[in-house]
Amino acid sequence: MEVTYREEGVAEAAASVAGRLSDDGVPARLAAGDPALWGAGAEAEAAIRLGWLNLPRTSRELLPELGKLVERARAEGLDHVVLSGMGGSSLAPEVICNTADVALTVLDTTDPDQVRRALDDRLDRTIVVVSSKSGSTVETDSHRRIYEQAFRSAGIDPAERIVVVTDPGSPLEQAAVEAGYTIFLADPNVGGRYSALSAFGLVPSALAGAEIEQLLDDAAEVLPSLALKEGNPGLALGAALGGAALAGRDKLILEDQLTEINGLPDWIEQLVAESTGKQGRGILPVVAAEPTGARDELVVAIESDDGDVRVDGPLGAQFMVWEYATALAGLVLGVNPFDQPDVAESKDNTTRVLDGPPAAEEPVLVDGPVEVYGESRAGDLSGVLTELLKAVPSDGYLAVMAYLDRLAAFDAPMPEDPDFEQMTEAWMAADAQTLRALLAMRTPRPVTFGWGPRFLHSTGQYHKGGPSNGVFLQITGAVTADVEVPGRPYTLGGLQLAQALGDRRALIGRGRPAVRLHLTDRAAGIAHLLAAAQEV
């Protein structure tokens, strides 16, 4: 594992920070799991959140039982692995499986179309991993209930198809015991975003066919170096992240185009944003963006020469080093990297919306299949987008948050016998994520994109707890075929909209500009929105 500085200013700032940390004995103290590092106010939380340092060793205890589960699934022909999990429970397995090129269907959504897409795919050969650290995550609880009903309706015993990963003593463990589900208990002393090498990362990945023992071997190999003052990749990366942020370079552009590791920036995004974005401070990761050369950018490249910092190493070691570096960056910035104090507000607001919908809000503008909610003086949709871009401060960013089916673009109509370029063009023309690139071309400031409610478990903390320089654009869509949640008084579509409304309420309550675009026809609305963006 190697971290290389490729820009002189970064090297100088990192050397200064690393020197101070080394003089204070921080590398060895962190490697030994000293919870006092982040101060008295964080010590109690840190004391129960440093178990990730031991996972390369302790997670090996899972391998025998996990091997038996994999053998049983293969023997029974269960080759469609579905993971129901949010944040740390889904992002690491997705990276592991994409890198290993094995199929994993990830449900980190409340979108009815996306959930139905998974339900309609080989139910007779499906095994579902329900992952929730707290055991009370509303999205995973909903997925579990929906799959239980689907299995029973198909004459399948859910106990033969549902595997639960959770912390000891959680409500989900109790429900799983009563239902007779296979249970893997995770280390309770590991926070969700630091759980890549725990049962949360390993169980679904192993079922999908990834070689998880190699991940642990690679992580174990780098572990001894994390106690050192010299030759410590975690110290080198953490000092670069923290030192750059202190110097005003707090927009972390993640570059991974040339790496064999597939999708690592999405996992890093949650780890860094949720760990550092609080008390008005933080580091904002920006995924899938081209550097602009702005003074507040730090470009970190995964196995590529394009960045200010280059990080090389296998996936298991990358997980360990980024976790260590993020914990150090929190120390440098003076924040507790293990809590998420501003996440609960959006959840509470969601519950209030579900319990009693707020008074109907009238759109300030209707432009074709798009309704606009919020403050705007624009006369059309391109004007709304122009207003949002102009509202971004000189040190700020624009966040686009889409509460939609992130796979819907694959349903786009194709020309007859299309080549790959034509297929890509058709997908992009139907993909809400294309909006990020179009808007980024029209502003020198970073533009981020998150699928809701997935991002609520990652960058959602930074949006509300980090620097107050964000401008927010929500996209919601009409639901034409909803999905009931058995045993609950709401549907998936109702929950999805409530999550969007609840998060917007939290943002506005903090004085952060937030406009919602509602697509009354999803496909036509996305096409109209992308066309409007091209007119800005």
Coordinates of C-alpha atoms in Angstrom, one line a residue, residues 235-453:
L235 CA -0.8 8.7 8.3
A236 CA 0.3 9.9 4.8
L237 CA -3.3 10.0 3.5
G238 CA -4.9 11.3 6.7
A239 CA -2.3 14.1 6.9
A240 CA -2.9 15.0 3.3
L241 CA -6.7 15.1 3.7
G242 CA -6.6 17.0 7.0
G243 CA -3.8 19.3 6.1
A244 CA -5.4 20.3 2.8
A245 CA -8.7 20.9 4.4
L246 CA -7.1 23.2 7.0
A247 CA -5.5 25.1 4.1
G248 CA -8.9 25.6 2.5
R249 CA -8.8 22.7 0.1
D250 CA -11.8 20.9 1.4
K251 CA -13.4 19.7 -1.8
L252 CA -12.1 16.1 -2.3
I253 CA -12.2 15.2 -6.0
L254 CA -12.0 11.4 -6.3
E255 CA -10.4 10.0 -9.4
D256 CA -10.5 6.3 -10.2
Q257 CA -10.9 5.9 -14.0
L258 CA -7.9 3.7 -14.5
T259 CA -8.2 1.4 -11.5
E260 CA -9.2 -2.2 -11.4
I261 CA -11.1 -1.4 -8.2
N262 CA -14.6 -0.6 -9.3
G263 CA -16.6 2.0 -7.5
L264 CA -14.4 2.8 -4.5
P265 CA -15.2 6.6 -4.6
D266 CA -18.8 5.9 -3.7
W267 CA -17.7 4.1 -0.5
I268 CA -15.1 6.8 0.3
E269 CA -17.8 9.5 -0.2
Q270 CA -19.9 8.1 2.7
L271 CA -16.9 7.5 4.9
V272 CA -15.4 10.9 4.6
A273 CA -18.5 13.0 4.4
E274 CA -20.4 11.4 7.3
S275 CA -17.2 11.3 9.4
T276 CA -16.0 14.9 8.9
G277 CA -19.1 16.9 8.0
K278 CA -20.2 18.4 11.4
Q279 CA -19.8 21.5 13.5
G280 CA -19.7 23.6 10.3
R281 CA -16.6 21.8 9.2
G282 CA -15.8 19.0 6.9
I283 CA -14.4 17.5 3.7
L284 CA -16.8 17.2 0.8
P285 CA -16.1 14.3 -1.5
V286 CA -17.0 14.8 -5.1
V287 CA -17.5 11.6 -7.2
A288 CA -17.4 11.3 -11.0
A289 CA -16.3 14.9 -11.5
E290 CA -13.5 16.4 -13.6
P291 CA -11.1 18.7 -11.6
T292 CA -11.5 22.4 -12.4
G293 CA -8.3 23.6 -10.8
A294 CA -10.3 25.6 -8.2
R295 CA -8.3 26.7 -5.2
D296 CA -10.3 24.6 -2.8
E297 CA -9.9 21.3 -4.7
L298 CA -7.8 18.3 -3.6
V299 CA -7.6 15.6 -6.3
V300 CA -6.9 12.1 -4.9
A301 CA -6.5 9.4 -7.5
I302 CA -6.9 5.7 -7.0
E303 CA -4.0 4.0 -8.9
S304 CA -3.8 6.9 -11.4
D305 CA -1.3 9.7 -12.0
D306 CA -4.0 12.4 -12.5
G307 CA -4.2 13.6 -8.9
D308 CA -2.5 15.7 -6.2
V309 CA -2.3 12.5 -4.2
R310 CA -2.0 9.0 -5.5
V311 CA -3.2 6.0 -3.5
D312 CA -2.2 2.5 -4.6
G313 CA -3.1 -0.9 -3.2
P314 CA -5.5 -3.8 -3.2
L315 CA -9.1 -3.3 -2.1
G316 CA -8.8 -4.8 1.4
A317 CA -5.9 -2.5 2.2
Q318 CA -7.6 0.5 0.7
F319 CA -10.5 -0.1 3.1
M320 CA -8.2 -0.1 6.1
V321 CA -6.1 2.9 5.0
W322 CA -9.0 5.1 4.1
E323 CA -10.8 4.3 7.4
Y324 CA -7.6 5.1 9.4
A325 CA -7.0 8.3 7.3
T326 CA -10.5 9.5 7.8
A327 CA -10.3 9.0 11.6
L328 CA -7.1 11.1 11.5
A329 CA -8.6 13.8 9.3
G330 CA -11.4 14.1 11.9
L331 CA -8.8 14.6 14.6
V332 CA -7.0 17.3 12.5
L333 CA -10.3 19.1 11.9
G334 CA -11.4 18.9 15.5
V335 CA -14.5 16.7 15.0
N336 CA -15.6 13.4 16.2
P337 CA -15.4 11.1 13.2
F338 CA -17.6 8.4 14.7
D339 CA -20.9 10.2 15.3
Q340 CA -23.6 11.5 13.0
P341 CA -25.5 14.1 15.0
D342 CA -27.5 15.7 12.1
V343 CA -28.8 12.5 10.5
A344 CA -31.6 11.9 12.9
E345 CA -33.5 15.1 12.1
S346 CA -34.4 14.0 8.6
K347 CA -35.5 10.6 9.9
D348 CA -37.7 12.4 12.5
N349 CA -39.1 14.7 9.9
T350 CA -39.9 11.7 7.7
T351 CA -41.8 10.1 10.6
R352 CA -43.8 13.3 11.1
V353 CA -44.8 13.4 7.4
L354 CA -45.9 9.8 7.5
D355 CA -47.9 10.3 10.7
G356 CA -49.7 13.3 9.3
P357 CA -48.9 14.8 5.9
P358 CA -48.2 18.6 6.0
A359 CA -50.5 21.1 4.3
A360 CA -50.4 20.7 0.6
E361 CA -47.7 22.9 -1.0
E362 CA -48.5 24.6 -4.3
P363 CA -45.8 24.6 -7.0
V364 CA -44.3 28.0 -7.8
L365 CA -43.9 27.0 -11.4
V366 CA -45.1 24.2 -13.7
D367 CA -43.0 23.7 -16.8
G368 CA -44.3 20.8 -18.8
P369 CA -44.0 17.5 -16.8
V370 CA -42.0 19.3 -14.0
E371 CA -43.4 21.0 -11.0
V372 CA -41.1 23.4 -9.0
Y373 CA -41.5 23.8 -5.2
G374 CA -39.5 26.3 -3.3
E375 CA -38.4 29.9 -3.7
S376 CA -37.9 30.9 -7.3
R377 CA -38.7 33.9 -9.5
A378 CA -37.9 32.1 -12.7
G379 CA -40.3 31.8 -15.6
D380 CA -39.2 28.4 -16.8
L381 CA -37.2 25.4 -15.7
S382 CA -33.9 26.5 -17.2
G383 CA -34.3 29.8 -15.3
V384 CA -34.8 27.8 -12.1
L385 CA -31.5 25.9 -12.7
T386 CA -29.8 29.2 -13.5
E387 CA -30.9 30.7 -10.2
L388 CA -29.6 27.7 -8.3
L389 CA -26.2 27.9 -10.0
K390 CA -26.0 31.6 -9.3
A391 CA -26.9 31.0 -5.6
V392 CA -23.8 28.8 -5.0
P393 CA -21.2 30.8 -3.0
S394 CA -17.7 31.1 -4.2
D395 CA -16.6 28.4 -1.7
G396 CA -19.8 26.3 -2.0
Y397 CA -21.3 23.5 -4.0
L398 CA -24.5 22.3 -5.6
A399 CA -26.0 19.0 -4.5
V400 CA -28.4 17.2 -6.8
M401 CA -30.5 14.6 -4.9
A402 CA -32.8 12.3 -6.9
Y403 CA -35.5 10.2 -5.2
L404 CA -36.0 8.0 -8.3
D405 CA -35.2 4.5 -9.6
R406 CA -31.5 4.6 -10.3
L407 CA -31.8 1.7 -12.9
A408 CA -34.7 3.3 -14.9
A409 CA -32.3 4.5 -17.6
F410 CA -31.7 0.9 -18.7
D411 CA -35.4 0.8 -19.7
A412 CA -34.8 3.6 -22.3
P413 CA -35.9 2.8 -25.8
M414 CA -33.1 1.8 -28.1
P415 CA -32.6 2.2 -31.9
E416 CA -32.6 -1.0 -33.9
D417 CA -29.4 -3.0 -33.5
P418 CA -27.6 -0.3 -31.5
D419 CA -23.9 -0.3 -31.1
F420 CA -22.4 0.4 -27.6
E421 CA -22.1 4.2 -28.3
Q422 CA -25.7 4.4 -29.3
M423 CA -26.7 2.4 -26.2
T424 CA -24.7 4.7 -24.0
E425 CA -26.2 7.8 -25.5
A426 CA -29.7 6.4 -25.0
W427 CA -29.0 5.6 -21.3
M428 CA -27.5 9.0 -20.6
A429 CA -30.5 10.7 -22.2
A430 CA -32.8 8.9 -19.8
D431 CA -30.6 9.1 -16.7
A432 CA -31.2 11.7 -14.0
Q433 CA -27.5 11.5 -13.1
T434 CA -26.7 13.1 -16.4
L435 CA -27.9 16.3 -14.9
R436 CA -24.8 16.5 -12.7
A437 CA -22.5 16.5 -15.6
L438 CA -24.6 19.1 -17.5
L439 CA -24.7 21.5 -14.5
A440 CA -21.0 20.9 -13.7
M441 CA -20.2 22.2 -17.2
R442 CA -22.0 25.5 -16.4
T443 CA -20.3 26.3 -13.1
P444 CA -16.8 26.4 -11.7
R445 CA -18.1 25.0 -8.4
P446 CA -18.5 21.3 -7.5
V447 CA -21.7 19.6 -8.3
T448 CA -22.5 16.4 -6.4
F449 CA -25.2 13.8 -7.1
G450 CA -26.9 11.4 -4.7
W451 CA -29.7 8.9 -5.1
G452 CA -32.3 9.3 -2.4
P453 CA -32.7 8.0 0.2

